[in-house]
Amino acid sequence: MPALNACLKVADIAEVSGVPYVENVAKVAVVIFEFLAEKGENKESTKELCESIANTIIVIDTLVRMQGELGAAYFMGICGEMEGYLQAVVQNWKDIKHKPRGLEGAIDIDGFRDTIQTYRRRVDDLKTDFLIKITGDCLLDVMQMHCLLKDHSREKEYFVIRIAKNLLQSVPGFVAVTVAGILFTLFCSSRG
């Protein structure tokens, strides 16, 4: 049942994601799911494969939604690459289907699963790289703000920090908490 739920989630992403490159890879994945449901001989391996593809696409969609435009450059390439791979698999299966021998033994589930797991690891690596970049950018901004506040606090007894709401909404939670902690520390150190 979890595999069915994951596949339905991918079908939903294909329809309403709003992010073209995520929608495209989800649409191709839905074609793969339909094909495997129809032709897959080893039901357990087919189920695991569908679940793996679905989970990878769900992770990509979730990350793209969380990170908005900031993450687009990171995930557009891998979505295009994964879409191309899945389309090539579908085309290969269609070509084999028209041969006299048919699809017997033509679907290498294990090799296909390994490739999908490789994409999943790459998505996780991209997520980590993106979070490191965001954290570094935030720390750089905080250091610049600290220098400005240090110079400014010599002139006045108080200062105000304003952070746009959309900035904090687009930054992952632990980064926002880290930045808030750094700002508090800077505030306390500049007063002392």
CSV table of C-alpha atoms in Angstrom, one decimal:
chain,number,residue,atom,x,y,z
A,1,MET,CA,0.0,0.0,0.0
A,2,PRO,CA,2.8,2.5,0.7
A,3,ALA,CA,4.0,2.1,-2.9
A,4,LEU,CA,0.6,3.0,-4.2
A,5,ASN,CA,0.4,6.1,-2.0
A,6,ALA,CA,3.8,7.2,-3.2
A,7,CYS,CA,2.8,6.7,-6.8
A,8,LEU,CA,-0.4,8.6,-6.3
A,9,LYS,CA,1.6,11.4,-4.7
A,10,VAL,CA,3.9,11.5,-7.8
A,11,ALA,CA,0.8,11.6,-10.1
A,12,ASP,CA,-0.5,14.6,-8.0
A,13,ILE,CA,2.9,16.3,-8.4
A,14,ALA,CA,2.8,15.7,-12.2
A,15,GLU,CA,-0.6,17.6,-12.3
A,16,VAL,CA,-0.2,20.5,-9.8
A,17,SER,CA,3.5,21.1,-9.0
A,18,GLY,CA,3.7,24.4,-10.7
A,19,VAL,CA,7.4,23.8,-11.3
A,20,PRO,CA,7.9,22.7,-14.9
A,21,TYR,CA,11.0,20.6,-14.5
A,22,VAL,CA,9.5,18.7,-11.5
A,23,GLU,CA,6.2,18.2,-13.3
A,24,ASN,CA,8.1,16.8,-16.4
A,25,VAL,CA,10.1,14.2,-14.4
A,26,ALA,CA,6.9,13.2,-12.5
A,27,LYS,CA,4.9,12.7,-15.7
A,28,VAL,CA,7.6,10.4,-17.1
A,29,ALA,CA,7.7,8.5,-13.8
A,30,VAL,CA,3.9,8.0,-14.0
A,31,VAL,CA,4.4,6.4,-17.4
A,32,ILE,CA,7.1,4.1,-15.9
A,33,PHE,CA,4.7,3.2,-13.0
A,34,GLU,CA,1.9,2.3,-15.5
A,35,PHE,CA,4.3,0.3,-17.6
A,36,LEU,CA,5.8,-1.6,-14.7
A,37,ALA,CA,2.3,-2.3,-13.2
A,38,GLU,CA,1.3,-3.8,-16.5
A,39,LYS,CA,4.5,-5.7,-17.5
A,40,GLY,CA,6.6,-6.2,-14.4
A,41,GLU,CA,7.0,-9.9,-13.6
A,42,ASN,CA,8.6,-9.7,-10.2
A,43,LYS,CA,5.9,-7.8,-8.3
A,44,GLU,CA,8.0,-7.3,-5.1
A,45,SER,CA,11.0,-5.8,-7.1
A,46,THR,CA,8.7,-3.7,-9.2
A,47,LYS,CA,6.9,-2.4,-6.1
A,48,GLU,CA,10.3,-1.4,-4.5
A,49,LEU,CA,11.4,0.2,-7.7
A,50,CYS,CA,8.3,2.3,-8.1
A,51,GLU,CA,8.5,3.3,-4.4
A,52,SER,CA,12.2,4.3,-4.9
A,53,ILE,CA,11.4,6.5,-7.9
A,54,ALA,CA,8.4,8.0,-6.2
A,55,ASN,CA,10.3,8.8,-3.0
A,56,THR,CA,13.1,10.5,-5.0
A,57,ILE,CA,10.7,12.7,-6.9
A,58,ILE,CA,8.8,13.5,-3.7
A,59,VAL,CA,12.1,14.6,-2.0
A,60,ILE,CA,12.9,16.8,-5.0
A,61,ASP,CA,9.5,18.4,-5.0
A,62,THR,CA,9.6,19.0,-1.3
A,63,LEU,CA,13.0,20.6,-1.5
A,64,VAL,CA,12.1,22.8,-4.4
A,65,ARG,CA,9.0,24.0,-2.6
A,66,MET,CA,10.9,24.7,0.6
A,67,GLN,CA,13.8,26.6,-1.1
A,68,GLY,CA,11.9,28.3,-3.8
A,69,GLU,CA,13.8,30.2,-6.5
A,70,LEU,CA,17.1,29.8,-4.4
A,71,GLY,CA,17.1,26.1,-5.1
A,72,ALA,CA,16.0,26.1,-8.7
A,73,ALA,CA,19.5,26.1,-10.1
A,74,TYR,CA,20.5,23.2,-7.9
A,75,PHE,CA,17.6,20.9,-8.8
A,76,MET,CA,16.8,21.9,-12.4
A,77,GLY,CA,19.8,20.0,-13.8
A,78,ILE,CA,19.2,16.8,-11.9
A,79,CYS,CA,15.5,16.8,-12.8
A,80,GLY,CA,16.3,17.2,-16.5
A,81,GLU,CA,18.9,14.4,-16.3
A,82,MET,CA,16.5,12.1,-14.5
A,83,GLU,CA,13.7,12.9,-16.9
A,84,GLY,CA,16.0,12.1,-19.9
A,85,TYR,CA,17.1,8.8,-18.3
A,86,LEU,CA,13.5,7.7,-17.6
A,87,GLN,CA,12.4,8.7,-21.1
A,88,ALA,CA,15.2,6.7,-22.6
A,89,VAL,CA,14.1,3.7,-20.5
A,90,VAL,CA,10.5,4.1,-21.7
A,91,GLN,CA,11.6,4.5,-25.4
A,92,ASN,CA,13.8,1.4,-25.0
A,93,TRP,CA,10.9,-0.6,-23.7
A,94,LYS,CA,8.6,0.6,-26.5
A,95,ASP,CA,11.2,-0.5,-29.1
A,96,ILE,CA,11.6,-3.9,-27.5
A,97,LYS,CA,7.9,-4.3,-27.3
A,98,HIS,CA,7.6,-4.1,-31.1
A,99,LYS,CA,10.2,-6.9,-31.6
A,100,PRO,CA,9.0,-10.4,-32.2
A,101,ARG,CA,10.5,-11.7,-28.9
A,102,GLY,CA,8.6,-9.1,-26.9
A,103,LEU,CA,9.5,-7.9,-23.4
A,104,GLU,CA,10.5,-11.2,-21.9
A,105,GLY,CA,13.6,-10.6,-19.8
A,106,ALA,CA,14.1,-7.1,-21.2
A,107,ILE,CA,13.4,-5.2,-17.9
A,108,ASP,CA,16.5,-5.2,-15.7
A,109,ILE,CA,14.8,-4.1,-12.4
A,110,ASP,CA,18.0,-4.3,-10.4
A,111,GLY,CA,20.1,-2.1,-12.8
A,112,PHE,CA,17.2,0.4,-13.0
A,113,ARG,CA,16.9,0.5,-9.2
A,114,ASP,CA,20.6,1.1,-8.8
A,115,THR,CA,20.4,4.1,-11.2
A,116,ILE,CA,17.4,5.5,-9.3
A,117,GLN,CA,19.3,5.2,-6.0
A,118,THR,CA,22.2,7.0,-7.6
A,119,TYR,CA,19.9,9.9,-8.5
A,120,ARG,CA,18.6,9.8,-4.9
A,121,ARG,CA,22.1,10.1,-3.5
A,122,ARG,CA,22.8,13.0,-5.8
A,123,VAL,CA,19.6,14.8,-4.7
A,124,ASP,CA,20.8,14.4,-1.1
A,125,ASP,CA,24.2,15.8,-2.0
A,126,LEU,CA,22.6,18.7,-3.7
A,127,LYS,CA,20.4,19.4,-0.7
A,128,THR,CA,23.5,19.4,1.6
A,129,ASP,CA,25.4,21.7,-0.7
A,130,PHE,CA,22.5,24.1,-0.9
A,131,LEU,CA,22.2,24.2,2.9
A,132,ILE,CA,25.9,24.8,3.3
A,133,LYS,CA,25.7,27.6,0.8
A,134,ILE,CA,22.7,29.2,2.5
A,135,THR,CA,24.4,28.9,5.9
A,136,GLY,CA,27.6,30.5,4.6
A,137,ASP,CA,25.6,33.3,2.9
A,138,CYS,CA,23.7,34.0,6.1
A,139,LEU,CA,26.9,34.0,8.2
A,140,LEU,CA,28.5,36.4,5.8
A,141,ASP,CA,25.5,38.7,6.0
A,142,VAL,CA,25.5,38.6,9.8
A,143,MET,CA,29.2,39.5,9.9
A,144,GLN,CA,28.7,42.4,7.6
A,145,MET,CA,25.7,43.5,9.7
A,146,HIS,CA,27.8,43.1,12.9
A,147,CYS,CA,30.5,45.5,11.4
A,148,LEU,CA,27.9,48.0,10.5
A,149,LEU,CA,26.2,47.8,13.9
A,150,LYS,CA,29.4,48.0,15.7
A,151,ASP,CA,30.2,51.3,14.0
A,152,HIS,CA,26.7,52.5,14.3
A,153,SER,CA,26.4,51.5,18.0
A,154,ARG,CA,29.2,53.9,18.9
A,155,GLU,CA,27.1,56.7,17.7
A,156,LYS,CA,23.8,55.7,19.3
A,157,GLU,CA,22.8,53.8,22.4
A,158,TYR,CA,20.4,51.4,20.6
A,159,PHE,CA,19.9,49.8,17.2
A,160,VAL,CA,17.1,48.0,15.4
A,161,ILE,CA,17.5,44.8,13.3
A,162,ARG,CA,14.9,44.3,10.6
A,163,ILE,CA,14.7,41.0,8.7
A,164,ALA,CA,12.2,40.6,5.9
A,165,LYS,CA,9.6,37.8,6.5
A,166,ASN,CA,10.1,36.2,3.2
A,167,LEU,CA,13.8,35.8,3.9
A,168,LEU,CA,13.2,33.8,7.0
A,169,GLN,CA,10.4,31.8,5.3
A,170,SER,CA,12.7,30.7,2.5
A,171,VAL,CA,15.6,29.7,4.8
A,172,PRO,CA,15.5,26.2,6.4
A,173,GLY,CA,14.6,26.2,10.1
A,174,PHE,CA,17.9,25.4,11.7
A,175,VAL,CA,19.6,28.1,9.6
A,176,ALA,CA,17.1,30.7,10.8
A,177,VAL,CA,17.6,29.6,14.4
A,178,THR,CA,21.4,29.7,14.0
A,179,VAL,CA,21.2,33.2,12.5
A,180,ALA,CA,18.9,34.4,15.3
A,181,GLY,CA,21.3,33.0,17.8
A,182,ILE,CA,24.3,34.8,16.2
A,183,LEU,CA,22.4,38.1,16.0
A,184,PHE,CA,21.5,37.8,19.7
A,185,THR,CA,25.2,37.1,20.5
A,186,LEU,CA,26.3,40.1,18.4
A,187,PHE,CA,23.7,42.3,20.1
A,188,CYS,CA,24.9,41.3,23.6
A,189,SER,CA,28.6,41.7,22.7
A,190,SER,CA,28.0,45.1,21.1
A,191,ARG,CA,26.2,46.4,24.2
A,192,GLY,CA,28.9,45.2,26.6
